[in-house]
Amino acid sequence: MHKMNKIQMLEFSQKGDNRGHLVIVEGEQDISFDIKRVFYIYGSDPKVIRGQHANRESEFVLINVAGKSKIKVKDGVGNEAIYCLDRPHTGVYIPAMVWKDMYDFSEDSVLLVLASTHYDPGEYIRDYGEFVREVSK
Ligand code: TYD
C-alpha cells in the first residue's frame, strides 16, 4: 500500500457517563502497534513549528487530548496532507518514514503521542534533503 494511504484518522471508544468522559487506547488492539513510549507536547506557541523530522523506525499515534493542532505529513516524493487534531477521542496514525510538521497549536493544546519504539535519536532524520534521498533509494 502507498505510505500516504496508511496514514489514517482513528476513532477511539468512549465510555462516558454522567461522571465525565473516558477514552480507551489499547496497544495492538485500538492501534496497530505495542506502545513503548508516551510523550506529550504542550505550551507551544501558535507560531511554532515542531517535528520537522521523519523516523526510520517509529510509528506514532497523535491525539490532541486538549485543544487543537495540525499535522502536515509528506512522503518525500511529492504527496502531502494536513490533519486537524481537535477531539480527545480522535487520533491520527503515522507510519515510519513520513515527514511530520506539527503547528497551529492552540494555547490549551496538549498533544499526546504514542510511539512504537523507545527513544533513539539515531532513527530521526532531521534534514529534509536527507529524507528525500532515503525514500528515493
Ligand atoms: P523533538 O524531537 O525536537 O520534539 P518535536 O518532535 O516535538 O519537535 O524533541 C525535543 C527534545 O526532547 C530533544 O532534545 C529530544 C528530546 N526527546 C527525548 O529525549 N525523548 C523523546 O521521546 C522525545 C520525543 C524527545
mmCIF file of N, CA and C and ligand atoms in Angstrom:
data_model
loop_
_atom_site.group_PDB
_atom_site.id
_atom_site.type_symbol
_atom_site.label_atom_id
_atom_site.label_comp_id
_atom_site.label_asym_id
_atom_site.label_seq_id
_atom_site.Cartn_x
_atom_site.Cartn_y
_atom_site.Cartn_z
ATOM 1 N N MET A 1 0.853 -1.208 0.000
ATOM 2 C CA MET A 1 0.000 0.000 0.000
ATOM 3 C C MET A 1 0.883 1.251 0.000
ATOM 4 N N HIS A 2 0.448 2.270 -0.689
ATOM 5 C CA HIS A 2 1.179 3.538 -0.677
ATOM 6 C C HIS A 2 1.224 4.084 0.751
ATOM 7 N N LYS A 3 2.411 4.640 1.120
ATOM 8 C CA LYS A 3 2.600 5.074 2.503
ATOM 9 C C LYS A 3 1.552 6.100 2.961
ATOM 10 N N MET A 4 1.194 7.037 2.096
ATOM 11 C CA MET A 4 0.227 8.071 2.487
ATOM 12 C C MET A 4 -1.150 7.461 2.781
ATOM 13 N N ASN A 5 -1.447 6.314 2.158
ATOM 14 C CA ASN A 5 -2.736 5.657 2.419
ATOM 15 C C ASN A 5 -2.774 4.927 3.748
ATOM 16 N N LYS A 6 -1.582 4.713 4.320
ATOM 17 C CA LYS A 6 -1.546 4.068 5.639
ATOM 18 C C LYS A 6 -1.855 5.072 6.755
ATOM 19 N N ILE A 7 -1.665 6.363 6.452
ATOM 20 C CA ILE A 7 -1.955 7.401 7.446
ATOM 21 C C ILE A 7 -3.469 7.468 7.587
ATOM 22 N N GLN A 8 -3.955 7.325 8.818
ATOM 23 C CA GLN A 8 -5.405 7.361 8.949
ATOM 24 C C GLN A 8 -5.860 7.921 10.278
ATOM 25 N N MET A 9 -7.045 8.543 10.227
ATOM 26 C CA MET A 9 -7.671 9.027 11.451
ATOM 27 C C MET A 9 -8.285 7.830 12.171
ATOM 28 N N LEU A 10 -8.170 7.821 13.484
ATOM 29 C CA LEU A 10 -8.708 6.734 14.302
ATOM 30 C C LEU A 10 -9.720 7.309 15.293
ATOM 31 N N GLU A 11 -10.796 6.590 15.494
ATOM 32 C CA GLU A 11 -11.816 6.977 16.492
ATOM 33 C C GLU A 11 -11.723 5.989 17.637
ATOM 34 N N PHE A 12 -11.481 6.459 18.834
ATOM 35 C CA PHE A 12 -11.358 5.565 19.980
ATOM 36 C C PHE A 12 -12.673 5.465 20.731
ATOM 37 N N SER A 13 -12.832 4.320 21.410
ATOM 38 C CA SER A 13 -14.105 4.138 22.113
ATOM 39 C C SER A 13 -14.155 5.042 23.343
ATOM 40 N N GLN A 14 -15.344 5.542 23.592
ATOM 41 C CA GLN A 14 -15.571 6.420 24.729
ATOM 42 C C GLN A 14 -16.523 5.730 25.681
ATOM 43 N N LYS A 15 -16.178 5.795 26.938
ATOM 44 C CA LYS A 15 -17.055 5.216 27.959
ATOM 45 C C LYS A 15 -17.527 6.346 28.862
ATOM 46 N N GLY A 16 -18.143 7.329 28.248
ATOM 47 C CA GLY A 16 -18.619 8.467 29.029
ATOM 48 C C GLY A 16 -19.859 8.098 29.820
ATOM 49 N N ASP A 17 -19.984 8.731 30.962
ATOM 50 C CA ASP A 17 -21.240 8.638 31.709
ATOM 51 C C ASP A 17 -21.424 9.965 32.441
ATOM 52 N N ASN A 18 -22.362 10.011 33.350
ATOM 53 C CA ASN A 18 -22.634 11.316 33.976
ATOM 54 C C ASN A 18 -21.495 11.814 34.863
ATOM 55 N N ARG A 19 -20.422 11.000 34.996
ATOM 56 C CA ARG A 19 -19.247 11.466 35.745
ATOM 57 C C ARG A 19 -18.214 12.123 34.842
ATOM 58 N N GLY A 20 -18.409 11.976 33.515
ATOM 59 C CA GLY A 20 -17.448 12.564 32.570
ATOM 60 C C GLY A 20 -17.054 11.561 31.503
ATOM 61 N N HIS A 21 -16.000 11.888 30.759
ATOM 62 C CA HIS A 21 -15.582 11.074 29.615
ATOM 63 C C HIS A 21 -14.384 10.210 29.966
ATOM 64 N N LEU A 22 -14.296 9.070 29.301
ATOM 65 C CA LEU A 22 -13.135 8.191 29.445
ATOM 66 C C LEU A 22 -12.880 7.590 28.066
ATOM 67 N N VAL A 23 -11.675 7.764 27.578
ATOM 68 C CA VAL A 23 -11.315 7.265 26.242
ATOM 69 C C VAL A 23 -10.255 6.191 26.406
ATOM 70 N N ILE A 24 -10.395 5.120 25.659
ATOM 71 C CA ILE A 24 -9.505 3.967 25.813
ATOM 72 C C ILE A 24 -8.684 3.765 24.548
ATOM 73 N N VAL A 25 -7.345 3.619 24.729
ATOM 74 C CA VAL A 25 -6.464 3.275 23.604
ATOM 75 C C VAL A 25 -5.572 2.121 24.066
ATOM 76 N N GLU A 26 -5.832 0.932 23.580
ATOM 77 C CA GLU A 26 -5.020 -0.229 23.953
ATOM 78 C C GLU A 26 -4.078 -0.590 22.817
ATOM 79 N N GLY A 27 -2.800 -0.780 23.169
ATOM 80 C CA GLY A 27 -1.804 -1.192 22.182
ATOM 81 C C GLY A 27 -2.187 -2.519 21.553
ATOM 82 N N GLU A 28 -1.929 -2.624 20.272
ATOM 83 C CA GLU A 28 -2.217 -3.823 19.468
ATOM 84 C C GLU A 28 -3.699 -4.173 19.401
ATOM 85 N N GLN A 29 -4.539 -3.294 19.933
ATOM 86 C CA GLN A 29 -5.988 -3.523 19.807
ATOM 87 C C GLN A 29 -6.635 -2.325 19.124
ATOM 88 N N ASP A 30 -6.612 -1.177 19.816
ATOM 89 C CA ASP A 30 -7.199 0.027 19.217
ATOM 90 C C ASP A 30 -6.234 0.679 18.235
ATOM 91 N N ILE A 31 -4.928 0.405 18.416
ATOM 92 C CA ILE A 31 -3.934 0.854 17.444
ATOM 93 C C ILE A 31 -3.099 -0.355 17.047
ATOM 94 N N SER A 32 -2.370 -0.252 15.939
ATOM 95 C CA SER A 32 -1.756 -1.451 15.356
ATOM 96 C C SER A 32 -0.503 -1.914 16.089
ATOM 97 N N PHE A 33 0.128 -1.019 16.867
ATOM 98 C CA PHE A 33 1.403 -1.390 17.484
ATOM 99 C C PHE A 33 1.301 -1.462 19.008
ATOM 100 N N ASP A 34 2.320 -2.107 19.582
ATOM 101 C CA ASP A 34 2.501 -2.152 21.024
ATOM 102 C C ASP A 34 3.090 -0.801 21.454
ATOM 103 N N ILE A 35 2.549 -0.195 22.487
ATOM 104 C CA ILE A 35 3.010 1.146 22.890
ATOM 105 C C ILE A 35 4.247 1.015 23.780
ATOM 106 N N LYS A 36 5.380 1.579 23.282
ATOM 107 C CA LYS A 36 6.634 1.517 24.055
ATOM 108 C C LYS A 36 6.937 2.838 24.756
ATOM 109 N N ARG A 37 6.309 3.907 24.270
ATOM 110 C CA ARG A 37 6.695 5.239 24.756
ATOM 111 C C ARG A 37 5.506 6.171 24.617
ATOM 112 N N VAL A 38 5.370 7.045 25.607
ATOM 113 C CA VAL A 38 4.330 8.077 25.585
ATOM 114 C C VAL A 38 5.001 9.404 25.868
ATOM 115 N N PHE A 39 4.723 10.420 25.069
ATOM 116 C CA PHE A 39 5.164 11.770 25.437
ATOM 117 C C PHE A 39 4.072 12.750 25.040
ATOM 118 N N TYR A 40 4.119 13.927 25.614
ATOM 119 C CA TYR A 40 3.105 14.912 25.263
ATOM 120 C C TYR A 40 3.718 16.293 25.201
ATOM 121 N N ILE A 41 3.113 17.079 24.344
ATOM 122 C CA ILE A 41 3.645 18.396 23.989
ATOM 123 C C ILE A 41 2.580 19.432 24.354
ATOM 124 N N TYR A 42 2.962 20.414 25.158
ATOM 125 C CA TYR A 42 2.024 21.495 25.481
ATOM 126 C C TYR A 42 2.814 22.776 25.677
ATOM 127 N N GLY A 43 2.092 23.906 25.682
ATOM 128 C CA GLY A 43 2.771 25.197 25.869
ATOM 129 C C GLY A 43 3.538 25.640 24.643
ATOM 130 N N SER A 44 3.205 25.088 23.471
ATOM 131 C CA SER A 44 3.862 25.533 22.238
ATOM 132 C C SER A 44 3.128 26.749 21.683
ATOM 133 N N ASP A 45 3.882 27.779 21.373
ATOM 134 C CA ASP A 45 3.318 28.999 20.798
ATOM 135 C C ASP A 45 2.664 28.668 19.455
ATOM 136 N N PRO A 46 1.542 29.352 19.119
ATOM 137 C CA PRO A 46 0.888 29.092 17.831
ATOM 138 C C PRO A 46 1.808 29.300 16.620
ATOM 139 N N LYS A 47 2.856 30.106 16.773
ATOM 140 C CA LYS A 47 3.767 30.374 15.634
ATOM 141 C C LYS A 47 4.823 29.274 15.468
ATOM 142 N N VAL A 48 4.927 28.423 16.461
ATOM 143 C CA VAL A 48 5.977 27.393 16.461
ATOM 144 C C VAL A 48 5.642 26.263 15.491
ATOM 145 N N ILE A 49 6.668 25.764 14.798
ATOM 146 C CA ILE A 49 6.517 24.524 14.025
ATOM 147 C C ILE A 49 7.399 23.474 14.690
ATOM 148 N N ARG A 50 6.778 22.392 15.160
ATOM 149 C CA ARG A 50 7.529 21.308 15.812
ATOM 150 C C ARG A 50 7.684 20.150 14.835
ATOM 151 N N GLY A 51 8.304 19.092 15.325
ATOM 152 C CA GLY A 51 8.511 17.932 14.460
ATOM 153 C C GLY A 51 9.638 18.243 13.497
ATOM 154 N N GLN A 52 9.278 18.489 12.241
ATOM 155 C CA GLN A 52 10.267 18.761 11.192
ATOM 156 C C GLN A 52 11.301 17.639 11.136
ATOM 157 N N HIS A 53 10.772 16.425 11.147
ATOM 158 C CA HIS A 53 11.627 15.251 11.044
ATOM 159 C C HIS A 53 10.808 14.065 10.533
ATOM 160 N N ALA A 54 11.533 13.014 10.166
ATOM 161 C CA ALA A 54 10.919 11.712 9.876
ATOM 162 C C ALA A 54 11.630 10.685 10.748
ATOM 163 N N ASN A 55 10.997 9.539 10.926
ATOM 164 C CA ASN A 55 11.575 8.471 11.742
ATOM 165 C C ASN A 55 11.727 7.220 10.903
ATOM 166 N N ARG A 56 12.921 6.657 10.950
ATOM 167 C CA ARG A 56 13.180 5.455 10.141
ATOM 168 C C ARG A 56 12.405 4.247 10.669
ATOM 169 N N GLU A 57 12.183 4.196 12.006
ATOM 170 C CA GLU A 57 11.568 3.002 12.614
ATOM 171 C C GLU A 57 10.217 3.277 13.255
ATOM 172 N N SER A 58 10.100 4.417 13.928
ATOM 173 C CA SER A 58 8.958 4.623 14.823
ATOM 174 C C SER A 58 7.663 4.876 14.083
ATOM 175 N N GLU A 59 6.614 4.264 14.602
ATOM 176 C CA GLU A 59 5.250 4.590 14.204
ATOM 177 C C GLU A 59 4.633 5.373 15.360
ATOM 178 N N PHE A 60 3.686 6.243 15.041
ATOM 179 C CA PHE A 60 3.095 7.105 16.067
ATOM 180 C C PHE A 60 1.581 7.179 15.925
ATOM 181 N N VAL A 61 0.926 7.423 17.055
ATOM 182 C CA VAL A 61 -0.458 7.894 17.035
ATOM 183 C C VAL A 61 -0.486 9.199 17.820
ATOM 184 N N LEU A 62 -1.028 10.247 17.218
ATOM 185 C CA LEU A 62 -1.097 11.562 17.847
ATOM 186 C C LEU A 62 -2.549 11.874 18.196
ATOM 187 N N ILE A 63 -2.755 12.355 19.416
ATOM 188 C CA ILE A 63 -4.099 12.676 19.897
ATOM 189 C C ILE A 63 -4.041 14.018 20.612
ATOM 190 N N ASN A 64 -4.821 14.984 20.180
ATOM 191 C CA ASN A 64 -4.922 16.237 20.944
ATOM 192 C C ASN A 64 -5.924 15.994 22.076
ATOM 193 N N VAL A 65 -5.423 15.615 23.237
ATOM 194 C CA VAL A 65 -6.327 15.312 24.344
ATOM 195 C C VAL A 65 -6.972 16.583 24.905
ATOM 196 N N ALA A 66 -6.371 17.738 24.602
ATOM 197 C CA ALA A 66 -6.994 19.032 24.878
ATOM 198 C C ALA A 66 -6.572 19.976 23.769
ATOM 199 N N GLY A 67 -7.430 20.942 23.447
ATOM 200 C CA GLY A 67 -7.087 21.963 22.452
ATOM 201 C C GLY A 67 -6.954 21.388 21.053
ATOM 202 N N LYS A 68 -6.209 22.130 20.230
ATOM 203 C CA LYS A 68 -6.115 21.801 18.805
ATOM 204 C C LYS A 68 -4.696 21.960 18.302
ATOM 205 N N SER A 69 -4.365 21.187 17.282
ATOM 206 C CA SER A 69 -3.167 21.442 16.490
ATOM 207 C C SER A 69 -3.373 20.824 15.122
ATOM 208 N N LYS A 70 -2.412 21.064 14.252
ATOM 209 C CA LYS A 70 -2.456 20.449 12.924
ATOM 210 C C LYS A 70 -1.153 19.703 12.702
ATOM 211 N N ILE A 71 -1.226 18.678 11.861
ATOM 212 C CA ILE A 71 -0.010 17.992 11.440
ATOM 213 C C ILE A 71 -0.024 17.885 9.927
ATOM 214 N N LYS A 72 1.107 18.337 9.343
ATOM 215 C CA LYS A 72 1.287 18.172 7.899
ATOM 216 C C LYS A 72 2.237 17.000 7.697
ATOM 217 N N VAL A 73 1.847 16.077 6.820
ATOM 218 C CA VAL A 73 2.673 14.896 6.545
ATOM 219 C C VAL A 73 3.092 14.908 5.081
ATOM 220 N N LYS A 74 4.331 14.492 4.845
ATOM 221 C CA LYS A 74 4.866 14.429 3.474
ATOM 222 C C LYS A 74 5.568 13.097 3.293
ATOM 223 N N ASP A 75 5.455 12.525 2.079
ATOM 224 C CA ASP A 75 6.120 11.243 1.820
ATOM 225 C C ASP A 75 7.475 11.411 1.137
ATOM 226 N N GLY A 76 7.845 12.651 0.809
ATOM 227 C CA GLY A 76 9.155 12.902 0.204
ATOM 228 C C GLY A 76 9.199 12.670 -1.290
ATOM 229 N N VAL A 77 8.068 12.222 -1.854
ATOM 230 C CA VAL A 77 8.013 12.044 -3.312
ATOM 231 C C VAL A 77 6.846 12.846 -3.900
ATOM 232 N N GLY A 78 6.485 13.946 -3.207
ATOM 233 C CA GLY A 78 5.548 14.894 -3.788
ATOM 234 C C GLY A 78 4.143 14.871 -3.220
ATOM 235 N N ASN A 79 3.853 13.930 -2.316
ATOM 236 C CA ASN A 79 2.499 13.878 -1.731
ATOM 237 C C ASN A 79 2.501 14.456 -0.325
ATOM 238 N N GLU A 80 1.494 15.268 -0.003
ATOM 239 C CA GLU A 80 1.359 15.773 1.355
ATOM 240 C C GLU A 80 -0.104 15.872 1.755
ATOM 241 N N ALA A 81 -0.347 15.909 3.051
ATOM 242 C CA ALA A 81 -1.715 16.009 3.572
ATOM 243 C C ALA A 81 -1.654 16.709 4.914
ATOM 244 N N ILE A 82 -2.765 17.319 5.298
ATOM 245 C CA ILE A 82 -2.857 18.007 6.586
ATOM 246 C C ILE A 82 -3.999 17.384 7.380
ATOM 247 N N TYR A 83 -3.725 17.064 8.625
ATOM 248 C CA TYR A 83 -4.759 16.528 9.517
ATOM 249 C C TYR A 83 -4.957 17.499 10.673
ATOM 250 N N CYS A 84 -6.217 17.774 10.999
ATOM 251 C CA CYS A 84 -6.549 18.640 12.130
ATOM 252 C C CYS A 84 -6.894 17.747 13.314
ATOM 253 N N LEU A 85 -6.226 18.002 14.416
ATOM 254 C CA LEU A 85 -6.473 17.212 15.626
ATOM 255 C C LEU A 85 -7.175 18.121 16.625
ATOM 256 N N ASP A 86 -8.415 17.814 16.936
ATOM 257 C CA ASP A 86 -9.163 18.720 17.809
ATOM 258 C C ASP A 86 -10.193 18.007 18.679
ATOM 259 N N ARG A 87 -10.065 16.656 18.775
ATOM 260 C CA ARG A 87 -11.014 15.933 19.629
ATOM 261 C C ARG A 87 -10.263 14.882 20.442
ATOM 262 N N PRO A 88 -10.547 14.785 21.738
ATOM 263 C CA PRO A 88 -9.790 13.873 22.591
ATOM 264 C C PRO A 88 -9.972 12.393 22.271
ATOM 265 N N HIS A 89 -11.005 12.045 21.524
ATOM 266 C CA HIS A 89 -11.232 10.624 21.215
ATOM 267 C C HIS A 89 -10.840 10.296 19.771
ATOM 268 N N THR A 90 -10.092 11.213 19.127
ATOM 269 C CA THR A 90 -9.688 11.010 17.733
ATOM 270 C C THR A 90 -8.173 11.145 17.626
ATOM 271 N N GLY A 91 -7.547 10.231 16.912
ATOM 272 C CA GLY A 91 -6.104 10.307 16.717
ATOM 273 C C GLY A 91 -5.752 10.122 15.258
ATOM 274 N N VAL A 92 -4.476 10.318 14.955
ATOM 275 C CA VAL A 92 -4.004 10.039 13.599
ATOM 276 C C VAL A 92 -2.815 9.080 13.708
ATOM 277 N N TYR A 93 -2.855 8.039 12.897
ATOM 278 C CA TYR A 93 -1.769 7.057 12.842
ATOM 279 C C TYR A 93 -0.772 7.480 11.760
ATOM 280 N N ILE A 94 0.512 7.499 12.122
ATOM 281 C CA ILE A 94 1.574 7.874 11.183
ATOM 282 C C ILE A 94 2.600 6.744 11.125
ATOM 283 N N PRO A 95 2.773 6.106 9.978
ATOM 284 C CA PRO A 95 3.786 5.049 9.877
ATOM 285 C C PRO A 95 5.210 5.632 9.847
ATOM 286 N N ALA A 96 6.206 4.754 9.831
ATOM 287 C CA ALA A 96 7.598 5.198 9.738
ATOM 288 C C ALA A 96 7.851 5.837 8.369
ATOM 289 N N MET A 97 8.925 6.606 8.287
ATOM 290 C CA MET A 97 9.390 7.245 7.048
ATOM 291 C C MET A 97 8.352 8.189 6.428
ATOM 292 N N VAL A 98 7.782 9.020 7.309
ATOM 293 C CA VAL A 98 6.879 10.094 6.879
ATOM 294 C C VAL A 98 7.410 11.381 7.513
ATOM 295 N N TRP A 99 7.534 12.442 6.720
ATOM 296 C CA TRP A 99 7.963 13.732 7.264
ATOM 297 C C TRP A 99 6.792 14.384 7.995
ATOM 298 N N LYS A 100 7.058 14.947 9.214
ATOM 299 C CA LYS A 100 5.979 15.463 10.046
ATOM 300 C C LYS A 100 6.272 16.893 10.494
ATOM 301 N N ASP A 101 5.311 17.770 10.302
ATOM 302 C CA ASP A 101 5.376 19.125 10.866
ATOM 303 C C ASP A 101 4.127 19.325 11.713
ATOM 304 N N MET A 102 4.292 19.650 12.983
ATOM 305 C CA MET A 102 3.144 19.959 13.844
ATOM 306 C C MET A 102 3.118 21.467 14.095
ATOM 307 N N TYR A 103 1.944 22.075 13.973
ATOM 308 C CA TYR A 103 1.864 23.540 14.035
ATOM 309 C C TYR A 103 0.441 23.967 14.382
ATOM 310 N N ASP A 104 0.215 25.293 14.409
ATOM 311 C CA ASP A 104 -1.113 25.846 14.747
ATOM 312 C C ASP A 104 -1.619 25.334 16.089
ATOM 313 N N PHE A 105 -0.721 25.312 17.074
ATOM 314 C CA PHE A 105 -1.129 24.843 18.402
ATOM 315 C C PHE A 105 -2.025 25.887 19.071
ATOM 316 N N SER A 106 -3.169 25.472 19.578
ATOM 317 C CA SER A 106 -3.973 26.386 20.387
ATOM 318 C C SER A 106 -3.286 26.545 21.747
ATOM 319 N N GLU A 107 -3.648 27.613 22.454
ATOM 320 C CA GLU A 107 -2.979 27.887 23.738
ATOM 321 C C GLU A 107 -3.166 26.723 24.717
ATOM 322 N N ASP A 108 -4.322 26.063 24.620
ATOM 323 C CA ASP A 108 -4.630 24.966 25.554
ATOM 324 C C ASP A 108 -4.257 23.589 24.993
ATOM 325 N N SER A 109 -3.485 23.563 23.879
ATOM 326 C CA SER A 109 -3.194 22.281 23.227
ATOM 327 C C SER A 109 -2.335 21.370 24.108
ATOM 328 N N VAL A 110 -2.791 20.152 24.277
ATOM 329 C CA VAL A 110 -1.971 19.080 24.860
ATOM 330 C C VAL A 110 -1.990 17.953 23.835
ATOM 331 N N LEU A 111 -0.847 17.776 23.180
ATOM 332 C CA LEU A 111 -0.747 16.787 22.099
ATOM 333 C C LEU A 111 -0.068 15.539 22.660
ATOM 334 N N LEU A 112 -0.864 14.484 22.778
ATOM 335 C CA LEU A 112 -0.367 13.209 23.310
ATOM 336 C C LEU A 112 0.138 12.367 22.149
ATOM 337 N N VAL A 113 1.338 11.801 22.323
ATOM 338 C CA VAL A 113 1.933 10.987 21.260
ATOM 339 C C VAL A 113 2.240 9.591 21.809
ATOM 340 N N LEU A 114 1.724 8.580 21.141
ATOM 341 C CA LEU A 114 2.004 7.180 21.463
ATOM 342 C C LEU A 114 2.986 6.682 20.422
ATOM 343 N N ALA A 115 4.055 6.026 20.862
ATOM 344 C CA ALA A 115 5.103 5.615 19.925
ATOM 345 C C ALA A 115 5.362 4.112 20.037
ATOM 346 N N SER A 116 5.776 3.541 18.932
ATOM 347 C CA SER A 116 6.018 2.088 18.866
ATOM 348 C C SER A 116 7.419 1.707 19.336
ATOM 349 N N THR A 117 8.269 2.702 19.615
ATOM 350 C CA THR A 117 9.668 2.435 19.979
ATOM 351 C C THR A 117 10.080 3.246 21.207
ATOM 352 N N HIS A 118 11.156 2.803 21.839
ATOM 353 C CA HIS A 118 11.839 3.649 22.816
ATOM 354 C C HIS A 118 12.600 4.727 22.055
ATOM 355 N N TYR A 119 12.953 5.807 22.755
ATOM 356 C CA TYR A 119 13.616 6.926 22.078
ATOM 357 C C TYR A 119 15.005 6.541 21.613
ATOM 358 N N ASP A 120 15.278 6.822 20.350
ATOM 359 C CA ASP A 120 16.604 6.600 19.770
ATOM 360 C C ASP A 120 16.862 7.734 18.785
ATOM 361 N N PRO A 121 17.674 8.728 19.193
ATOM 362 C CA PRO A 121 17.890 9.879 18.304
ATOM 363 C C PRO A 121 18.437 9.474 16.943
ATOM 364 N N GLY A 122 19.090 8.311 16.873
ATOM 365 C CA GLY A 122 19.689 7.850 15.616
ATOM 366 C C GLY A 122 18.675 7.472 14.545
ATOM 367 N N GLU A 123 17.418 7.238 14.950
ATOM 368 C CA GLU A 123 16.426 6.862 13.925
ATOM 369 C C GLU A 123 15.647 8.084 13.415
ATOM 370 N N TYR A 124 16.035 9.283 13.902
ATOM 371 C CA TYR A 124 15.400 10.510 13.416
ATOM 372 C C TYR A 124 16.149 11.034 12.196
ATOM 373 N N ILE A 125 15.416 11.468 11.184
ATOM 374 C CA ILE A 125 16.004 12.178 10.048
ATOM 375 C C ILE A 125 15.519 13.622 10.167
ATOM 376 N N ARG A 126 16.442 14.546 10.426
ATOM 377 C CA ARG A 126 16.054 15.934 10.685
ATOM 378 C C ARG A 126 16.368 16.861 9.513
ATOM 379 N N ASP A 127 16.903 16.292 8.443
ATOM 380 C CA ASP A 127 17.220 17.088 7.260
ATOM 381 C C ASP A 127 16.308 16.620 6.118
ATOM 382 N N TYR A 128 15.518 17.556 5.559
ATOM 383 C CA TYR A 128 14.520 17.146 4.559
ATOM 384 C C TYR A 128 15.181 16.567 3.310
ATOM 385 N N GLY A 129 16.317 17.136 2.921
ATOM 386 C CA GLY A 129 17.046 16.624 1.753
ATOM 387 C C GLY A 129 17.487 15.174 1.962
ATOM 388 N N GLU A 130 17.953 14.885 3.165
ATOM 389 C CA GLU A 130 18.361 13.514 3.502
ATOM 390 C C GLU A 130 17.155 12.568 3.456
ATOM 391 N N PHE A 131 16.013 13.042 3.973
ATOM 392 C CA PHE A 131 14.778 12.237 3.933
ATOM 393 C C PHE A 131 14.406 11.904 2.483
ATOM 394 N N VAL A 132 14.429 12.905 1.621
ATOM 395 C CA VAL A 132 14.087 12.690 0.211
ATOM 396 C C VAL A 132 15.045 11.673 -0.413
ATOM 397 N N ARG A 133 16.342 11.810 -0.075
ATOM 398 C CA ARG A 133 17.322 10.841 -0.614
ATOM 399 C C ARG A 133 17.006 9.430 -0.132
ATOM 400 N N GLU A 134 16.654 9.285 1.167
ATOM 401 C CA GLU A 134 16.418 7.931 1.701
ATOM 402 C C GLU A 134 15.149 7.294 1.135
ATOM 403 N N VAL A 135 14.089 8.094 0.923
ATOM 404 C CA VAL A 135 12.860 7.491 0.380
ATOM 405 C C VAL A 135 12.998 7.199 -1.113
ATOM 406 N N SER A 136 13.946 7.869 -1.771
ATOM 407 C CA SER A 136 14.112 7.674 -3.210
ATOM 408 C C SER A 136 15.083 6.530 -3.535
ATOM 409 N N LYS A 137 15.692 5.955 -2.505
ATOM 410 C CA LYS A 137 16.693 4.881 -2.721
ATOM 411 C C LYS A 137 16.064 3.667 -3.378
HETATM 412 P P1 TYD B 1 11.969 16.970 19.454
HETATM 413 O O1 TYD B 1 12.101 15.693 18.704
HETATM 414 O O2 TYD B 1 12.697 18.159 18.932
HETATM 415 O O3 TYD B 1 10.426 17.334 19.626
HETATM 416 P P2 TYD B 1 9.305 17.579 18.486
HETATM 417 O O4 TYD B 1 9.178 16.310 17.719
HETATM 418 O O5 TYD B 1 8.050 17.860 19.220
HETATM 419 O O6 TYD B 1 9.698 18.749 17.671
HETATM 420 O O7 TYD B 1 12.395 16.670 20.954
HETATM 421 C C1 TYD B 1 12.679 17.713 21.874
HETATM 422 C C2 TYD B 1 13.741 17.228 22.855
HETATM 423 O O8 TYD B 1 13.268 16.130 23.633
HETATM 424 C C3 TYD B 1 15.007 16.752 22.164
HETATM 425 O O9 TYD B 1 16.106 17.174 22.952
HETATM 426 C C4 TYD B 1 14.917 15.242 22.228
HETATM 427 C C5 TYD B 1 14.106 15.002 23.476
HETATM 428 N N1 TYD B 1 13.267 13.786 23.434
HETATM 429 C C6 TYD B 1 13.580 12.702 24.230
HETATM 430 O O10 TYD B 1 14.563 12.718 24.998
HETATM 431 N N2 TYD B 1 12.775 11.597 24.195
HETATM 432 C C7 TYD B 1 11.686 11.543 23.379
HETATM 433 O O11 TYD B 1 10.968 10.512 23.363
HETATM 434 C C8 TYD B 1 11.378 12.671 22.539
HETATM 435 C C9 TYD B 1 10.193 12.641 21.611
HETATM 436 C C10 TYD B 1 12.192 13.772 22.614
#
